[in-house]
Coordinates of C-alpha atoms and ligand atoms in Angstrom, one line a residue:
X1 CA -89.8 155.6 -220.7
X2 CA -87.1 157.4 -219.2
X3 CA -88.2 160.9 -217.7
X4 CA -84.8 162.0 -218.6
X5 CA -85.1 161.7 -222.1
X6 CA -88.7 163.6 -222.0
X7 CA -87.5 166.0 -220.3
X8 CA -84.1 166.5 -222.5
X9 CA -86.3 166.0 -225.1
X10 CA -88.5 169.3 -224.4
X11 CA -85.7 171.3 -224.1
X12 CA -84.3 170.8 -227.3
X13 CA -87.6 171.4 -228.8
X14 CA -90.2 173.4 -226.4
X15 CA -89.7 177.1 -227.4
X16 CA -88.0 178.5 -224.2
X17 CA -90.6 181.2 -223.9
X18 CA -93.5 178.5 -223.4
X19 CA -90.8 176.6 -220.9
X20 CA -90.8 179.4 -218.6
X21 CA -94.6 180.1 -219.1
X22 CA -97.1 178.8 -216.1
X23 CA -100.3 177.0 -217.9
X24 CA -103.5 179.5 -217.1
X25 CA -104.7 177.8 -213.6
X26 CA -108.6 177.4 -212.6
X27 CA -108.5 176.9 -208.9
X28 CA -110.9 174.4 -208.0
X29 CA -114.6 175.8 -206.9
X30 CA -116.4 172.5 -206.6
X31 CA -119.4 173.5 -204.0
X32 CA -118.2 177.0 -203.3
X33 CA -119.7 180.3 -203.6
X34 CA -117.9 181.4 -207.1
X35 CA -117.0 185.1 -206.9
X36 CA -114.0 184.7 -208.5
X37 CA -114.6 184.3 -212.6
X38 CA -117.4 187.2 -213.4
X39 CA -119.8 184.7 -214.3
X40 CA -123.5 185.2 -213.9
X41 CA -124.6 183.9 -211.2
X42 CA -128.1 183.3 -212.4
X43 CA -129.7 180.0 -214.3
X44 CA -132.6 180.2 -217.1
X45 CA -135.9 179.7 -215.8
X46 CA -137.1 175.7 -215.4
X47 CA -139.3 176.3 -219.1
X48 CA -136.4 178.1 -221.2
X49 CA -134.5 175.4 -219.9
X50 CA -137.1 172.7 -220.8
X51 CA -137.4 174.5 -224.4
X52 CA -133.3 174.6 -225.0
X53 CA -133.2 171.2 -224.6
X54 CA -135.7 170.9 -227.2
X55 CA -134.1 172.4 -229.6
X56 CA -131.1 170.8 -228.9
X57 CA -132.8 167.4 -230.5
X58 CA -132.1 169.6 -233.6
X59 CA -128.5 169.1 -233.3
X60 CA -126.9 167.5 -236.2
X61 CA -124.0 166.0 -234.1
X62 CA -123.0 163.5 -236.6
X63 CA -122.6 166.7 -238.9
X64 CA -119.4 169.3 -238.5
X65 CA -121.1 173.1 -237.1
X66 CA -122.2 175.5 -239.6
X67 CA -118.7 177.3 -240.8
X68 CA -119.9 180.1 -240.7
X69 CA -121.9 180.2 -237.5
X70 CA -124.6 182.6 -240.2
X71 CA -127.7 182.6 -237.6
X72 CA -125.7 183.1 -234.3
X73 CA -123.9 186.5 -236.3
X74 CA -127.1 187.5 -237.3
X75 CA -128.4 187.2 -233.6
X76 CA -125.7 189.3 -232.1
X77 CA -125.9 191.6 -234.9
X78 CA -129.7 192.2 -234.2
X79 CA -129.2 192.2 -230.0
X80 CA -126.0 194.5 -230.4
X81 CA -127.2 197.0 -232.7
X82 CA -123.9 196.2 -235.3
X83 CA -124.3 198.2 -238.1
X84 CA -124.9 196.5 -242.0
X85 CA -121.4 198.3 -242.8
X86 CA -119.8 195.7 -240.4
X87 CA -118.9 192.2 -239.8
X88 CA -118.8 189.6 -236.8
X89 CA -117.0 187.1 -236.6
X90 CA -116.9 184.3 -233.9
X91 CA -114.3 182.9 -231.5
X92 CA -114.2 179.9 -229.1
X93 CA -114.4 182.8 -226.6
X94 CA -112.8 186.1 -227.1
X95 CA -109.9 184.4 -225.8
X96 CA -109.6 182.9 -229.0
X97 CA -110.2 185.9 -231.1
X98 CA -107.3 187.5 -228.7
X99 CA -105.6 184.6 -230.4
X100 CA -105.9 185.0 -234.0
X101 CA -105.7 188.9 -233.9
X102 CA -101.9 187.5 -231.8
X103 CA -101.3 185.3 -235.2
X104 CA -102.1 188.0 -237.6
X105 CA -99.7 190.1 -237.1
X106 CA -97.0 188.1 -235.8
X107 CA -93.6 188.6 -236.6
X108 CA -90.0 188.6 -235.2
X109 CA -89.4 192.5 -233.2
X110 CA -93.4 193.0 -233.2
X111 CA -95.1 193.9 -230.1
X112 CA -98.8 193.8 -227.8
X113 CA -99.2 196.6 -226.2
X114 CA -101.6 197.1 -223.0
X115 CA -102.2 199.2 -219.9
X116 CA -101.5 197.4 -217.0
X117 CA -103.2 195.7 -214.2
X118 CA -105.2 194.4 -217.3
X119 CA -106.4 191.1 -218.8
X120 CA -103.7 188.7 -218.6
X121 CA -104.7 187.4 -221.3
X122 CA -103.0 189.6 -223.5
X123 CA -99.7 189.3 -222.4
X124 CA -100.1 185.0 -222.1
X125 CA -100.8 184.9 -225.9
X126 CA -98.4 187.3 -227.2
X127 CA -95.8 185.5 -225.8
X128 CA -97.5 181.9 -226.8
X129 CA -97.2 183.2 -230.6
X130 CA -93.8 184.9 -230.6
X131 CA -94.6 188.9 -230.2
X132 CA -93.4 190.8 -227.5
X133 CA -95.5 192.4 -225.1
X134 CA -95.6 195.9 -223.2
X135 CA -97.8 196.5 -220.0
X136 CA -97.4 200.5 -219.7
X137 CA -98.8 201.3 -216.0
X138 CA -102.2 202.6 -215.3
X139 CA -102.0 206.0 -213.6
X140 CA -102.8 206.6 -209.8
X141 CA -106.5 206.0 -211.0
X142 CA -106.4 203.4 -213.0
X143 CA -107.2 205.5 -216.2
X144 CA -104.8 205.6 -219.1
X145 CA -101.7 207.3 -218.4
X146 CA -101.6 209.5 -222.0
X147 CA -98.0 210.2 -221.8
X148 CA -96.7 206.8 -220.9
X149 CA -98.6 205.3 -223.6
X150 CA -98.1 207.9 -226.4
X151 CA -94.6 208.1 -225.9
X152 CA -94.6 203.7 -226.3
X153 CA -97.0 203.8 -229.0
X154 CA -94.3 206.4 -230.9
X155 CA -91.5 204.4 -229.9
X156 CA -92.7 200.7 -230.4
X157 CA -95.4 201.3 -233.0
X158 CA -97.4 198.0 -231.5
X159 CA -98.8 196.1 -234.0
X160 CA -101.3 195.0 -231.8
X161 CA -103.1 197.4 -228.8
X162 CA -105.6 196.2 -226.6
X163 CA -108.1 198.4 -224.2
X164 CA -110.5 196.7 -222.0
X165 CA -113.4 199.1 -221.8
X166 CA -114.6 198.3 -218.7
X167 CA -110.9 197.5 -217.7
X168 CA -110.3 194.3 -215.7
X169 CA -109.3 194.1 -213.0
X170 CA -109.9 197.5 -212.1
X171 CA -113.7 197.5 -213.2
X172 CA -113.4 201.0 -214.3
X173 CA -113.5 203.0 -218.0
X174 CA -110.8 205.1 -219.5
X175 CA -111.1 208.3 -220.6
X176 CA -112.7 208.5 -224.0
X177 CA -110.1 211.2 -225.2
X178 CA -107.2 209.6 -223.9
X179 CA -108.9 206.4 -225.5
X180 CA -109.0 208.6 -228.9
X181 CA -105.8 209.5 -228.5
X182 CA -104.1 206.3 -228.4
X183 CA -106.4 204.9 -231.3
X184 CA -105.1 208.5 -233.2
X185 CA -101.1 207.9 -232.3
X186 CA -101.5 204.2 -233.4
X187 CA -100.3 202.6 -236.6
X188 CA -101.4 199.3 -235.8
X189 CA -104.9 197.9 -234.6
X190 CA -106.6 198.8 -231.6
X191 CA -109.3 196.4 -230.1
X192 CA -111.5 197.7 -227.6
X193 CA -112.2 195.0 -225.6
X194 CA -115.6 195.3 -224.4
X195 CA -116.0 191.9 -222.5
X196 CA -118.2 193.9 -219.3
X197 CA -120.2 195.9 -222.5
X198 CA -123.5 194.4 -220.2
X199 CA -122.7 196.0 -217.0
X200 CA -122.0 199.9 -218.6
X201 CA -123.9 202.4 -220.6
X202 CA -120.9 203.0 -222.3
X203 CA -120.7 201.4 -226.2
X204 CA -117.8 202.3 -228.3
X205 CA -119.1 200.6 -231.2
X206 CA -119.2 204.1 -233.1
X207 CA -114.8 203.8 -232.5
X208 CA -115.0 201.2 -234.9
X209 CA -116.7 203.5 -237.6
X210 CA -114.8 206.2 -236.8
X211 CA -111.5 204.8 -237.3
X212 CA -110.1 202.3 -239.9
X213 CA -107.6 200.8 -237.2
X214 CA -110.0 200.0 -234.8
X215 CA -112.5 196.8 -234.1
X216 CA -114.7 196.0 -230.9
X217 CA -114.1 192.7 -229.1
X218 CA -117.1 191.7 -226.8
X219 CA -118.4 187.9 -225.5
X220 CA -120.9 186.3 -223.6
X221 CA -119.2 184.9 -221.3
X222 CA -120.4 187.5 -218.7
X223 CA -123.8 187.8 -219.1
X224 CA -124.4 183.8 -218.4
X225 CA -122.7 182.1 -221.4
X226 CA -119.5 181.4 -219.7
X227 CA -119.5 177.8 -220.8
X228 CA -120.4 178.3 -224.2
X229 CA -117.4 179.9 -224.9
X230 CA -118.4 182.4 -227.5
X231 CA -117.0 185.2 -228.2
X232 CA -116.8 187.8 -231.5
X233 CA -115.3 190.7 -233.2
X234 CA -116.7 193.5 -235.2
X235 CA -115.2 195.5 -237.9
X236 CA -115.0 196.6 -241.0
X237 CA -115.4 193.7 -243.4
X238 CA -111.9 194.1 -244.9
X239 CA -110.2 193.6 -241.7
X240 CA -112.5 190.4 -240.6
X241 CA -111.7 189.0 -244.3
X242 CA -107.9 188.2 -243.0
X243 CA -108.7 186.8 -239.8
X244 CA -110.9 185.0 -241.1
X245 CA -108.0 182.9 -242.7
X246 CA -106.4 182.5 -239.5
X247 CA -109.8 180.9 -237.6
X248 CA -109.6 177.6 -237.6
X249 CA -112.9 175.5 -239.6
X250 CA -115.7 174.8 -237.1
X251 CA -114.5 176.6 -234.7
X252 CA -117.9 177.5 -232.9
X253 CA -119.2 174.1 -232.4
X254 CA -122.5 172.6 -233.2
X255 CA -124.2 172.5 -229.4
X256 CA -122.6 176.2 -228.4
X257 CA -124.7 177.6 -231.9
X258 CA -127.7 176.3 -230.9
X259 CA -127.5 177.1 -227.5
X260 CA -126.8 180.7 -228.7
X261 CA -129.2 181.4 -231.2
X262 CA -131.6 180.1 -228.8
X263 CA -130.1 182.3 -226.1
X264 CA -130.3 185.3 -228.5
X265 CA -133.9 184.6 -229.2
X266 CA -134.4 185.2 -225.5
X267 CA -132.2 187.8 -225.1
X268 CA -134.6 189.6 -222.5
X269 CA -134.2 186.9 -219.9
X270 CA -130.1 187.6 -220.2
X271 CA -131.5 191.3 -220.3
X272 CA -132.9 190.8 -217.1
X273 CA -130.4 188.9 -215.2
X274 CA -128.0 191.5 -216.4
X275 CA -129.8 194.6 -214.9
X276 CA -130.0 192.7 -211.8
X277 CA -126.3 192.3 -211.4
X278 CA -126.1 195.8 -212.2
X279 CA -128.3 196.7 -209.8
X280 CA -126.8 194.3 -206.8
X281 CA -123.3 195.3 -207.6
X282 CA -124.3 199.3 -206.4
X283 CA -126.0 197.6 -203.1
X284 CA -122.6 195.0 -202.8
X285 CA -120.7 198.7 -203.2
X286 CA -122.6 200.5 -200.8
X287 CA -122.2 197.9 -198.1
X288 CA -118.5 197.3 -198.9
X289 CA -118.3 201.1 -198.2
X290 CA -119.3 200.3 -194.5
X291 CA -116.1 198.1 -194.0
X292 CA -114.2 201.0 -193.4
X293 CA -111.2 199.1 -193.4
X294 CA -111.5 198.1 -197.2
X295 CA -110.9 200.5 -199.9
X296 CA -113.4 200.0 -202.8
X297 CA -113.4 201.3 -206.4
X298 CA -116.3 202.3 -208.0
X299 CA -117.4 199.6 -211.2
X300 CA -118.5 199.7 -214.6
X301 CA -118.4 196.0 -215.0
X302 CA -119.7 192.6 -212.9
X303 CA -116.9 192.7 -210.1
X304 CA -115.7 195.2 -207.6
X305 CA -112.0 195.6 -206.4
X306 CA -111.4 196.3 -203.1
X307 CA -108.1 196.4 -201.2
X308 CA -107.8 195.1 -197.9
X309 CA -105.5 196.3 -194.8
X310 CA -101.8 196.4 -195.4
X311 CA -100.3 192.6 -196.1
X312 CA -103.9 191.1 -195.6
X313 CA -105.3 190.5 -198.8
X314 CA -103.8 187.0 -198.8
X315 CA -105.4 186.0 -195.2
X316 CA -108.6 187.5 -196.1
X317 CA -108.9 185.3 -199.2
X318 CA -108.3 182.2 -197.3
X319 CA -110.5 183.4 -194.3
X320 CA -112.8 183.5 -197.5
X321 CA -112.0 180.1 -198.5
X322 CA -112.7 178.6 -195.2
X323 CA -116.1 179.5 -195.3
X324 CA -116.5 178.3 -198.6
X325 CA -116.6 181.5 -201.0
X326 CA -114.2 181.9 -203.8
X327 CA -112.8 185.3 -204.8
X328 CA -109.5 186.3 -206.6
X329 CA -106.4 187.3 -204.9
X330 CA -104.6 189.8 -207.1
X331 CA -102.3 190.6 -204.2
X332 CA -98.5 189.8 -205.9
X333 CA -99.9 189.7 -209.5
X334 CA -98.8 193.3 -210.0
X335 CA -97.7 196.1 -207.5
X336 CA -101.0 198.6 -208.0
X337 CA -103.0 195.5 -207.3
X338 CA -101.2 195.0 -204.2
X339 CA -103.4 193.9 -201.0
X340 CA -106.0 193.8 -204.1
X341 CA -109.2 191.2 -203.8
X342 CA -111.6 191.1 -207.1
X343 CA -115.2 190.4 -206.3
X344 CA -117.7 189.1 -208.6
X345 CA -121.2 190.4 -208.2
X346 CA -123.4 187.6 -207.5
X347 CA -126.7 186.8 -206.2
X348 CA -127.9 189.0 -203.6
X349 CA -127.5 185.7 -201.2
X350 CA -124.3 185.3 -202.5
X351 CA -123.1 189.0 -201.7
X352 CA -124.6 188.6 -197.8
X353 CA -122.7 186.3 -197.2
X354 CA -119.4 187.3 -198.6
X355 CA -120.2 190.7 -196.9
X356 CA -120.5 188.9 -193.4
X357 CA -117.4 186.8 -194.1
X358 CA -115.2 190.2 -195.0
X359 CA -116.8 191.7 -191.8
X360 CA -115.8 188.5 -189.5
X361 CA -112.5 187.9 -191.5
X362 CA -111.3 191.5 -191.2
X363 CA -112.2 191.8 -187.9
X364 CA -110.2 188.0 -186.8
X365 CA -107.5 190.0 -188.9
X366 CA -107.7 193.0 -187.4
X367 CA -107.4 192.3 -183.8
Ligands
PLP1 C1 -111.2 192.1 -220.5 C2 -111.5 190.7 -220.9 N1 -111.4 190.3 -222.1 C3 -111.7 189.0 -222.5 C4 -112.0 188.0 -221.6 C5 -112.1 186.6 -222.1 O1 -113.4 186.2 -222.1 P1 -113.9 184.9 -222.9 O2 -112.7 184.2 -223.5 O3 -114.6 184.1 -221.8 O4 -114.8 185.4 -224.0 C6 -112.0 188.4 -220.3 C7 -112.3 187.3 -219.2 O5 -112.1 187.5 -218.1 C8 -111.8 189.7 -219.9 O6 -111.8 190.1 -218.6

């Protein structure tokens, strides 16, 4: 086969927005300390273990899923409080619900609009299904800047707004007026993306019956289900009803609704793990704060950025590396992230050790 041809081939046919577009990229984390995804850190307990695999004889693998994933919904509408007047539905993570919200409204001059340093995400998956994208810039705080975005929303009318509440990679909320106002300016739909809803008091699930053009986006990928990959919407029933004809059959597969409902039926061991990051992410904060050389932002959510001495956030990340714990470099990846590491809140192990790494590796650095 001649590479040639491939490769002529792909340009005559690849849209050249995808040709330009890097492929999302895992680094590999084989035997490290993983601080670098917001994952819990924490297994289930040897017996919940020893009784999910139980029920997994259940599964019916010969068999496609349930379409409508009908115990899981009811599950996270019992552990999230969703009111009767609203609907879930599921996603392959909320990456895919990001997705089909993308494919819903997509059309030729149509944009995405989010406040940037955000979830990247958003921008990847407008551009993978033909909508434009605008990042307006956070202000000096990270909170939303009103006029910036008011004056886009008016301009662009963005069929599509998203608002990470706890914002990553910044770990903090916005504003809740500014918030309103955005949702108020907006024709289109504005999904509060509530991925870190474990790791804040804050709930914005009221938004949603407060305003027709808003729904809430959460998942479990934070609070230990990472590799599920299940994530859902909620919203008024209308709204759902069309995406629903964009989700593809089956998409929430037969082992990842087991493990879930089983998970939701022992929701207070996820409970429990969850207030224990929350707890170990104020100690990882307060001892951060004793590196006087780093800069660290208070955090709503399961990861704390910090920014490192001038031009060293890319040394200190591979001093990291060396000693085997994997963080995320967000130096380069946009300029208020400059010098900019993201630390997941692990274990309490986990955080003495990347606290003693930062201290050796700033100090190597500093001298
Ligand atoms: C703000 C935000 N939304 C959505 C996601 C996607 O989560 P998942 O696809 O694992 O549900 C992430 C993951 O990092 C995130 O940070």
């Amino acid at each position: 086969m001649s590479r040639e041809r491939v490769s002529a081939r792909i340009q005559q046919w690849v849209r050249p927005e995808i040709r330009v577009l890097n492929a999302y990229h895992v680094p590999p984390a084989s035997g490290m300390i993983k601080l670098d995804a917001m994952e819990n850190p924490y297994r289930w307990p040897d017996e919940m273990i020893a009784a999910w695999l139980e029920k997994l004889r259940e599964a019916s693998i010969n068999r496609y899923p349930d379409p409508q994933a009908s115990i899981v919904r009811e599950g996270l509408r019992r552990e999230m409080g969703v009111a009767a007047s609203h609907d879930i539905l599921l996603g392959n993570g909320s990456d895919e619900i990001i997705q089909m919200l993308a494919l819903l409204v997509s059309a030729r001059g149509r944009c995405i609009l989010a406040p940037e340093p955000g979830f990247v995400m958003y921008r990847m998956i407008a551009t993978m299904t033909g909508l434009d994208y605008l990042g307006i810039p956070l202000d000096a705080n990270f909170d939303l800047d009103l006029d910036a975005m008011l004056a886009a929303v008016q301009q662009h009318q963005p069929a599509l707004i998203f608002l990470a509440l706890p914002n990553n990679p910044t770990g903090n909320l916005f504003s809740v007026d500014r918030v309103r106002a955005v949702i108020e300016a907006a024709e289109g739909l504005v999904i509060l993306d509530e991925a870190y809803t474990a790791f804040t008091d804050a709930d914005h699930l009221s938004f949603a019956e407060d305003y027709d053009n808003v729904l809430i986006m959460r998942t479990l990928s934070k609070v230990g289900l990472a590799g599920l990959r299940l994530g859902l919407l909620i919203g008024d029933a209308a709204w759902l009803a069309e995406i629903e004809k964009i989700r593809l059959p089956y998409n929430i597969n037969v082992l990842t609704q087991l493990s879930a409902e089983f998970a939701l039926e022992n929701f207070q061991v996820i409970r429990q793990q969850t207030a224990a990051i929350r707890a170990e992410r104020e100690r990882l904060i307060s001892e951060l704060r004793n590196i006087t050389t780093l800069q660290v932002w208070p955090s709503e959510a399961n990861f704390v950025l910090v920014r490192t001495p001038e031009g060293r956030a890319r040394e200190v990340f591979e001093a990291l590396k060396l000693r085997n714990i994997l963080v995320k470099c967000l130096d380069g990846s946009h300029p208020q992230l400059r010098d900019c590491l993201r630390l997941t809140v692990g274990e309490p192990t986990d955080s003495d050790q990347l606290l003693a790494a930062l201290k050796d590796a700033l100090a190597v650095v500093n001298s």
